[in-house]
mmCIF file of C-alpha atoms in Angstrom:
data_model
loop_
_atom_site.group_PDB
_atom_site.id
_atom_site.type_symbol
_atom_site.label_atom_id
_atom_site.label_comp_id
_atom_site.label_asym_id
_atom_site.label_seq_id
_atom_site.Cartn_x
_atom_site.Cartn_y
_atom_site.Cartn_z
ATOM 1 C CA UNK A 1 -24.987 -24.426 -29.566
ATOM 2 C CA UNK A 2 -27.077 -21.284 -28.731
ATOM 3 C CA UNK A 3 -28.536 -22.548 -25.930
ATOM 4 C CA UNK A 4 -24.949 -23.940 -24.481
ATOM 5 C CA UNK A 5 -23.034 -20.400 -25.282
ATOM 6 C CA UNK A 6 -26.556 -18.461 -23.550
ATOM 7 C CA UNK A 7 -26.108 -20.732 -20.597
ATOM 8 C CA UNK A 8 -22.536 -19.970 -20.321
ATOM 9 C CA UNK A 9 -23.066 -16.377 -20.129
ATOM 10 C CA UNK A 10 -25.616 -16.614 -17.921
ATOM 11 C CA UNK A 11 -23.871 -18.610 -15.676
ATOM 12 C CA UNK A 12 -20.641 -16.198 -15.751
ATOM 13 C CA UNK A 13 -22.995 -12.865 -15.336
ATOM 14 C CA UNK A 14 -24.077 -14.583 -11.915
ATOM 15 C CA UNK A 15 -20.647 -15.928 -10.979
ATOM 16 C CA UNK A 16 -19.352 -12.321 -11.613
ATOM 17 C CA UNK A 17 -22.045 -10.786 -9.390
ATOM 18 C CA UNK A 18 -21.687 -13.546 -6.619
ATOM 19 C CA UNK A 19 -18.201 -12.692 -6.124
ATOM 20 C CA UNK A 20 -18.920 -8.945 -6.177
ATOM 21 C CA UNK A 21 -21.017 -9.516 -3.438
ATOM 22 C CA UNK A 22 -18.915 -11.481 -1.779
ATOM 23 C CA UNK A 23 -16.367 -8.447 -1.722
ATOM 24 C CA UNK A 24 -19.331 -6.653 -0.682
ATOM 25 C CA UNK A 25 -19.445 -9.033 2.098
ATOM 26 C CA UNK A 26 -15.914 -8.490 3.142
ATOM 27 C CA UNK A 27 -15.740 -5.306 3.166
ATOM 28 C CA UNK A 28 -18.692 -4.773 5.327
ATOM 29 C CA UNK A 29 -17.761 -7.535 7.769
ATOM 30 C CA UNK A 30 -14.273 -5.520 8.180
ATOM 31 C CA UNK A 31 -15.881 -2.244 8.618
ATOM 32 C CA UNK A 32 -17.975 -4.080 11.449
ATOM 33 C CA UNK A 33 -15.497 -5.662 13.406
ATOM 34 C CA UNK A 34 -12.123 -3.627 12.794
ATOM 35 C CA UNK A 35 -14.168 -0.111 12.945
ATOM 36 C CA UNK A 36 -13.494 1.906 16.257
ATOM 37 C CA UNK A 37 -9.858 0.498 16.695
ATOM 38 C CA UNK A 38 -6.881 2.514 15.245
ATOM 39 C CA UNK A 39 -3.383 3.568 16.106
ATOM 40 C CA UNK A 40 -3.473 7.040 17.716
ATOM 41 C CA UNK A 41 0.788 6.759 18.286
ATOM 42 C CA UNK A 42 2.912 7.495 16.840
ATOM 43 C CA UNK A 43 1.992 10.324 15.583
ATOM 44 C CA UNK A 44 2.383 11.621 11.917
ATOM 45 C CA UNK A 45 5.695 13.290 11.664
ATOM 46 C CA UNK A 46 6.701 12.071 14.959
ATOM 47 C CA UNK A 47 10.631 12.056 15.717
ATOM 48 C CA UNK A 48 12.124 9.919 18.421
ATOM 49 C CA UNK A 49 15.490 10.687 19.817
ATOM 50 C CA UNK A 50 15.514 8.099 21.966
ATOM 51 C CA UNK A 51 15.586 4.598 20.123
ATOM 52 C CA UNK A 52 15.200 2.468 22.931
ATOM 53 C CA UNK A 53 11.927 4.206 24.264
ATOM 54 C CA UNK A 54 9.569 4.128 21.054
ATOM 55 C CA UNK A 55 5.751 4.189 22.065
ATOM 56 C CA UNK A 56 3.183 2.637 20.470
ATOM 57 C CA UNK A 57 -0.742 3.052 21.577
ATOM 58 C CA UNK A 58 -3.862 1.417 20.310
ATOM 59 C CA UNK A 59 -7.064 2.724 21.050
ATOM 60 C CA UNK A 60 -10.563 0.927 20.860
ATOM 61 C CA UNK A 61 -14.007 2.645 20.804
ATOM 62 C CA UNK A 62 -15.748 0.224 23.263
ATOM 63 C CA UNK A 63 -18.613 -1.992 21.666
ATOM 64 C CA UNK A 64 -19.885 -5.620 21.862
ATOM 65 C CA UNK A 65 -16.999 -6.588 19.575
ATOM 66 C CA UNK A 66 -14.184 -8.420 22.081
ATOM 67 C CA UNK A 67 -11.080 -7.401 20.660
ATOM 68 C CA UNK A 68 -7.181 -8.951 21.530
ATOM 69 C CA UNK A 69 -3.892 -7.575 19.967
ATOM 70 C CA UNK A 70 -1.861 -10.615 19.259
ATOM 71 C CA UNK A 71 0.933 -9.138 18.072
ATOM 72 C CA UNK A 72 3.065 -6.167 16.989
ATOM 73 C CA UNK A 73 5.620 -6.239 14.015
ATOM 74 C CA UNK A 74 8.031 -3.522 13.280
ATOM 75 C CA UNK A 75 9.330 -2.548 9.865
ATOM 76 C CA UNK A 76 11.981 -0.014 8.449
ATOM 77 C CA UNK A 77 11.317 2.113 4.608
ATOM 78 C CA UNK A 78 14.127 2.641 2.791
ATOM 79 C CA UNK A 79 14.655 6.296 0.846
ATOM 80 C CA UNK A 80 13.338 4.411 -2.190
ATOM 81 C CA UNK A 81 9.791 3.089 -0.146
ATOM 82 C CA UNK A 82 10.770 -0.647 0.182
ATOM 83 C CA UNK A 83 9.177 -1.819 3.499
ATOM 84 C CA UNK A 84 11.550 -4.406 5.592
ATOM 85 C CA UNK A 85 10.534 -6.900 7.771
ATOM 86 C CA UNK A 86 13.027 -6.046 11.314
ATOM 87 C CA UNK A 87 11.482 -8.321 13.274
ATOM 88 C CA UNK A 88 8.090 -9.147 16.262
ATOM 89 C CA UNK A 89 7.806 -6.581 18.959
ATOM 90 C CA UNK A 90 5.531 -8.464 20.878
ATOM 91 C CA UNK A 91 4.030 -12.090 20.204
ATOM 92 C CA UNK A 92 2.009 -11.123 23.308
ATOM 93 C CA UNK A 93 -1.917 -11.546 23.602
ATOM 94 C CA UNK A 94 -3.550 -7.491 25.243
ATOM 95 C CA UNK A 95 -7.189 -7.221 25.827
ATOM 96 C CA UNK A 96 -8.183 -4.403 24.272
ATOM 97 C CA UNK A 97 -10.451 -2.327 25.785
ATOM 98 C CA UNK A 98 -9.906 1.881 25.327
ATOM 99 C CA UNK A 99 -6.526 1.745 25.259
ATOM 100 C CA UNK A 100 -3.530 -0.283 25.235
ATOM 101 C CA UNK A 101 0.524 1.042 25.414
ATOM 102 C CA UNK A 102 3.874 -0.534 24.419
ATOM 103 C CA UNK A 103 6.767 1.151 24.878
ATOM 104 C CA UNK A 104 9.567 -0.722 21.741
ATOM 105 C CA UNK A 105 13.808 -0.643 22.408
ATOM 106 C CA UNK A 106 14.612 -0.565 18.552
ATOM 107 C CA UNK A 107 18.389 -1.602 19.392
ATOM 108 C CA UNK A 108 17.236 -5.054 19.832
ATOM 109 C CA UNK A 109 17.175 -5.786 16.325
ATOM 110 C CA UNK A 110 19.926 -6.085 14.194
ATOM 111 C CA UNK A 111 19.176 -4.835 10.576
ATOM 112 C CA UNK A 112 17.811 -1.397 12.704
ATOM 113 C CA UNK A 113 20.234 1.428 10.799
ATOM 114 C CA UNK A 114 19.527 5.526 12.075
ATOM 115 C CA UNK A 115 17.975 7.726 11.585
ATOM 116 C CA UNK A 116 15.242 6.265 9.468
ATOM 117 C CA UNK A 117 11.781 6.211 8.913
ATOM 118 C CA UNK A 118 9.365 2.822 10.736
ATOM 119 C CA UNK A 119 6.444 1.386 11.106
ATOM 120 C CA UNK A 120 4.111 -0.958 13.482
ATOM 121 C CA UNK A 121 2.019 -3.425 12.087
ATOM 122 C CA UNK A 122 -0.670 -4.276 14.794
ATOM 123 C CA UNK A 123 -2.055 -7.874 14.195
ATOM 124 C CA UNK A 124 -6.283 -7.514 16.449
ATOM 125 C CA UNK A 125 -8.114 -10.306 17.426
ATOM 126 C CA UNK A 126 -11.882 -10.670 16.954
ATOM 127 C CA UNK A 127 -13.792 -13.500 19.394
ATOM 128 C CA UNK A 128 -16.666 -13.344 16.743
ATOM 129 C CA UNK A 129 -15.302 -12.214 13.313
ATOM 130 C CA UNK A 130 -12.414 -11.247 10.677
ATOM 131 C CA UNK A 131 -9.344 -10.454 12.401
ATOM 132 C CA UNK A 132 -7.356 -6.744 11.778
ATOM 133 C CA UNK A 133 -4.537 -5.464 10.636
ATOM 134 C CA UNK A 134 -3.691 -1.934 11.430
ATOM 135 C CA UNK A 135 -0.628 0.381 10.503
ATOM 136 C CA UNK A 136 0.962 2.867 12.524
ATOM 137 C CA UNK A 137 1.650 6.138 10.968
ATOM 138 C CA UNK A 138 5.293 6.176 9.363
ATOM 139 C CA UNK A 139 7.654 7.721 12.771
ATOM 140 C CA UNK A 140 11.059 8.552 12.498
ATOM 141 C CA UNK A 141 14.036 7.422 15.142
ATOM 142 C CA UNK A 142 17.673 9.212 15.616
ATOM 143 C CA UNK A 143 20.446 7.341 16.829
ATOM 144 C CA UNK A 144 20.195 9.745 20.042
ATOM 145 C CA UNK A 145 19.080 12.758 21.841
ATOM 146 C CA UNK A 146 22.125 14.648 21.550
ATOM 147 C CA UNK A 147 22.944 17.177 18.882
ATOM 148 C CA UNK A 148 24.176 15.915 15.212
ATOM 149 C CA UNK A 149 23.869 18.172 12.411
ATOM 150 C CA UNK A 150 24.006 15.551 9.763
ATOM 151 C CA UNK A 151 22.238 13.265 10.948
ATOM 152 C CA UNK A 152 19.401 16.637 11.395
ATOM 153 C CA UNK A 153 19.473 17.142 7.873
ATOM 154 C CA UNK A 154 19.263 13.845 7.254
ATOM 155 C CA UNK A 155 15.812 13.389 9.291
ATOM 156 C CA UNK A 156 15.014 16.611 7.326
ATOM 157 C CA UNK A 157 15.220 15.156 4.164
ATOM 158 C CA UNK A 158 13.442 12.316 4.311
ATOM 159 C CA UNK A 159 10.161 11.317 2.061
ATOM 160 C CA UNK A 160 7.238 13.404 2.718
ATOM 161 C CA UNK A 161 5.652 11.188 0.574
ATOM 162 C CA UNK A 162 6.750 8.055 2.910
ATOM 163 C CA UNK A 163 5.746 9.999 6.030
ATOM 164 C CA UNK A 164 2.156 10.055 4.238
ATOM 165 C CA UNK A 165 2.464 6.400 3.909
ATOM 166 C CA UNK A 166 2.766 6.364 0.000
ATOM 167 C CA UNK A 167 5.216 3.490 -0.555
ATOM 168 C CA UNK A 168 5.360 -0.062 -0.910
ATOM 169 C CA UNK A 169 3.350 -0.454 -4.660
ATOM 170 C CA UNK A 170 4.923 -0.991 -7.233
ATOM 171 C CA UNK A 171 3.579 -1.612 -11.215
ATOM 172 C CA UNK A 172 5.227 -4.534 -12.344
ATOM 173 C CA UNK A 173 3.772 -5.269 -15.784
ATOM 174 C CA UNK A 174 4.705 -3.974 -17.895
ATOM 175 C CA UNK A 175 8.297 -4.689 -17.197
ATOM 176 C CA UNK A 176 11.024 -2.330 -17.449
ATOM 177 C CA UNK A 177 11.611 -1.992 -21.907
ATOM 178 C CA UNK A 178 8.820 -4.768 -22.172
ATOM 179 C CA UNK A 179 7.337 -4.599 -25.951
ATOM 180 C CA UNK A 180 3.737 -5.355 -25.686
ATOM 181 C CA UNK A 181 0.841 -5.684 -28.222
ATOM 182 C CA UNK A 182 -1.397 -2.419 -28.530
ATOM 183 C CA UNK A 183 -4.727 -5.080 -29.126
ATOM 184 C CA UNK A 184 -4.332 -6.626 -25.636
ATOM 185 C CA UNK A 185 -1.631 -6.098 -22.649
ATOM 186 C CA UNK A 186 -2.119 -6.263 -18.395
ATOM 187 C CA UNK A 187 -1.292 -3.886 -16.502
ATOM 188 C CA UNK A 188 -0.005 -5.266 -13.254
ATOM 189 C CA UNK A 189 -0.074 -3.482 -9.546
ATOM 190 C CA UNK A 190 1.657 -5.072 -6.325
ATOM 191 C CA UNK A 191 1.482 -3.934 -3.382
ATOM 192 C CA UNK A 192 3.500 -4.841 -0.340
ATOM 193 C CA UNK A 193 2.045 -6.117 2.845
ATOM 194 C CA UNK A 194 3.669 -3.649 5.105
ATOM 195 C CA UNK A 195 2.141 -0.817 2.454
ATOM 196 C CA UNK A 196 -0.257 1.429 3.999
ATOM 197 C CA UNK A 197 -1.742 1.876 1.140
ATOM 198 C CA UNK A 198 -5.577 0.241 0.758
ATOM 199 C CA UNK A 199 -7.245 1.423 -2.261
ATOM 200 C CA UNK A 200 -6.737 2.170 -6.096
ATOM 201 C CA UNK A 201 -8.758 4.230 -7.255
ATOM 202 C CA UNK A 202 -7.018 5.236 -10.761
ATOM 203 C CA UNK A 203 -4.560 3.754 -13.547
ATOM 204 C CA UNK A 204 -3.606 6.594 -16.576
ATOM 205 C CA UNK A 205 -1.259 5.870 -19.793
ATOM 206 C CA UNK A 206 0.972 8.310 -21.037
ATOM 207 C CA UNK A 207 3.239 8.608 -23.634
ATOM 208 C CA UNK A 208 6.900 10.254 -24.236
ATOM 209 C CA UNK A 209 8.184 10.940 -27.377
ATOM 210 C CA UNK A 210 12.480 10.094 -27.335
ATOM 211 C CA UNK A 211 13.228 13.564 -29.005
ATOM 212 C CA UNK A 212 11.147 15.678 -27.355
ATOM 213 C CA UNK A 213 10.989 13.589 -24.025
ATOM 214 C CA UNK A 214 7.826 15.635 -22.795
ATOM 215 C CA UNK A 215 4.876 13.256 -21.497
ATOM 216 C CA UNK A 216 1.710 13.041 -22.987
ATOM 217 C CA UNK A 217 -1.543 11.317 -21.748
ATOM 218 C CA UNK A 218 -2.865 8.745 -23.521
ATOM 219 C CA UNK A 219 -5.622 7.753 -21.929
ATOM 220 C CA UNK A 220 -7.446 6.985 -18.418
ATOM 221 C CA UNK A 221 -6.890 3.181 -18.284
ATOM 222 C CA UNK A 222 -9.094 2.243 -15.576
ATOM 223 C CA UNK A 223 -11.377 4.496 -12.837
ATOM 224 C CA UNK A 224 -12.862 3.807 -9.931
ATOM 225 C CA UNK A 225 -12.139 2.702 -6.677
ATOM 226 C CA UNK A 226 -10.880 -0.905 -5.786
ATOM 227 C CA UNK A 227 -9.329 -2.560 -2.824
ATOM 228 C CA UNK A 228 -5.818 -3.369 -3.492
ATOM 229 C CA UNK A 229 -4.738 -6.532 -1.364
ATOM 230 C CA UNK A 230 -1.517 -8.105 -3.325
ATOM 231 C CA UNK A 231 -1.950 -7.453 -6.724
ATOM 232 C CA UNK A 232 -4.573 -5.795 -9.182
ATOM 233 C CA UNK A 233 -4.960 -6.737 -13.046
ATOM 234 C CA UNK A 234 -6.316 -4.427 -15.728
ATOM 235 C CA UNK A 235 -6.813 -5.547 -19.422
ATOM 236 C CA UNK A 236 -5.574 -2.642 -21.386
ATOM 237 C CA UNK A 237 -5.445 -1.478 -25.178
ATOM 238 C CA UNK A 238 -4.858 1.577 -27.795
ATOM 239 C CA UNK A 239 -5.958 2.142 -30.831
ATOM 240 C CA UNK A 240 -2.999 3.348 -31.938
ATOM 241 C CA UNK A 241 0.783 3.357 -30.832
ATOM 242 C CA UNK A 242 3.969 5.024 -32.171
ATOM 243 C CA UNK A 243 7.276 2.812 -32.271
ATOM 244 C CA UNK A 244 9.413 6.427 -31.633
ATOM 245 C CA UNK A 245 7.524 6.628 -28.059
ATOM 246 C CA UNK A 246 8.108 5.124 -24.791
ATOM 247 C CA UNK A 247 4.875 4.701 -22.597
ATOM 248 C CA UNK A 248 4.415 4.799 -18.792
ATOM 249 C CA UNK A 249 2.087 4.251 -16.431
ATOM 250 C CA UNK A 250 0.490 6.528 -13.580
ATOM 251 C CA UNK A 251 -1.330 4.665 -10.733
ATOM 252 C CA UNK A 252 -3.555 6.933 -7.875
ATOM 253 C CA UNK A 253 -4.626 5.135 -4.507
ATOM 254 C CA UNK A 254 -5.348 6.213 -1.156
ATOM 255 C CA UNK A 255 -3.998 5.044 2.192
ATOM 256 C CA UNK A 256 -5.661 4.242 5.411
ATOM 257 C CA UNK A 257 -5.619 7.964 6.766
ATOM 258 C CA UNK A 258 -7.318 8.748 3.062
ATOM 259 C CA UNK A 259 -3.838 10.188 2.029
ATOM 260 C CA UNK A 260 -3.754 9.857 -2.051
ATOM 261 C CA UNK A 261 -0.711 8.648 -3.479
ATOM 262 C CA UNK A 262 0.781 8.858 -7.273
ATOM 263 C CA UNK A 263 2.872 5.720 -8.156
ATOM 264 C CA UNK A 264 4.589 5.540 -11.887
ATOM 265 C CA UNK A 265 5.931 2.725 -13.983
ATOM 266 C CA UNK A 266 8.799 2.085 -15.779
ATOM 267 C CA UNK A 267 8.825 3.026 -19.179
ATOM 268 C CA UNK A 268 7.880 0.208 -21.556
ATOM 269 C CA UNK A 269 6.699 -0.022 -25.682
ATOM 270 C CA UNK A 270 3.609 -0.848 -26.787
ATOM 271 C CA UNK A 271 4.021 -2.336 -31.228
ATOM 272 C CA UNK A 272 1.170 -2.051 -33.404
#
């Protein structure tokens, strides 16, 4: 019995470091073969008055690595950060070699609604490894060139925190009023594909009480730094919870342009 429960942990220690290097792997391999390429337009902050003339430019630091764009999608955020799929620029295959330009009429697709805030997801090619996926910063589109104060405002208004690329994740477990158990509960991050954002890097529980309403922290749930693909699980716990306080979660993560980002649950119980 000894000998069976040793050999099981053995076994698990080595399965647990195999697959750490096998992240190890990836993430080198994609460093390799999607380093050197990014999108250099739009730029951040960028405001098109003209919808139907929208450009789009990849550039490529030349190396052995043969490199194809095979195709461009384009996606509207909401206010609230929600990412929608409008529809394929270009299903096109481009050699990429320094540099490559599109210019995109946004009128061709129907859900489009201005001004709001977009980005291009560019889909690379590699002959002889991974493929990329690169995001455009978040650009911003009026309905025209000519002079509208509300829609001005409007464009003025919009999420800073969207134009960093901070949207798109969302923590899903706990649910919304969900009573968990202090001994054991998962804390659950999703993240969008069309999310710019590529890395967690911490999770932090606070507390509220409901007569004072004034947040407390808890506790740092989880540190480090992890790739976040779809969805990242952390086993959590307290020693100790109060049935008068509502609890909350407070994710950090950083983007592709190493912009860090602040995500927060809903509120949710945790019984003793």
């Amino acid at each position: 019995m000894k000998f069976t429960l040793f050999a099981f942990l053995f076994a698990a220690f080595f399965a647990a470091v195999a697959m750490a290097d096998l992240a190890d792997e990836i993430a080198a391999a994609k460093k390799k073969f999607c380093g050197g390429i990014s999108v250099t337009a739009p730029t951040k902050n960028k405001v098109f008055t003209n919808p139907k003339k929208v450009t789009l430019t990849v550039t490529r630091v030349p190396n052995a690595m043969a490199k194809t764009i095979s195709g461009v999608d384009l996606y509207s955020i909401s206010s609230s950060g929600k990412p929608t799929y409008l529809g394929a620029v270009s299903t096109k295959s481009y050699t990429l070699n320094k540099k490559a330009s599109l210019t995109v009429d946004l009128t061709k697709y129907k859900k489009l609604k201005l001004p709001g805030q977009f980005e291009f997801r560019v889909w690379v090619h590699n002959a002889d490894g991974p493929d990329c996926t690169l995001m455009s910063k978040v650009f911003k589109v009026k309905s025209s060139s000519h002079s509208n104060a509300a829609e001005d405002e409007e464009i003025a208004n919009m999420s800073t925190d969207i134009d960093r690329g901070c949207f798109g994740v969302e923590i899903v477990k706990p649910a919304l009023g969900e009573h968990v158990q202090a001994n054991k509960f998962i804390a659950q991050i999703a993240r969008d594909g069309a999310s710019q954002v590529e890395t967690v890097t911490g999770l932090e529980l606070f507390k509220v009480n409901l007569e004072d309403r004034q947040p407390v922290k808890v506790q740092d749930s989880w540190t480090g730094e992890s790739a976040l693909d779809q969805a990242f699980n952390i086993k959590d716990k307290v020693a100790e919870s109060d049935s008068s306080d509502a609890y909350f979660y407070k994710v950090t993560g950083s983007t592709q342009d190493n912009e860090s980002c602040t995500f927060f649950s809903h509120p949710f119980y945790i019984d003793a």
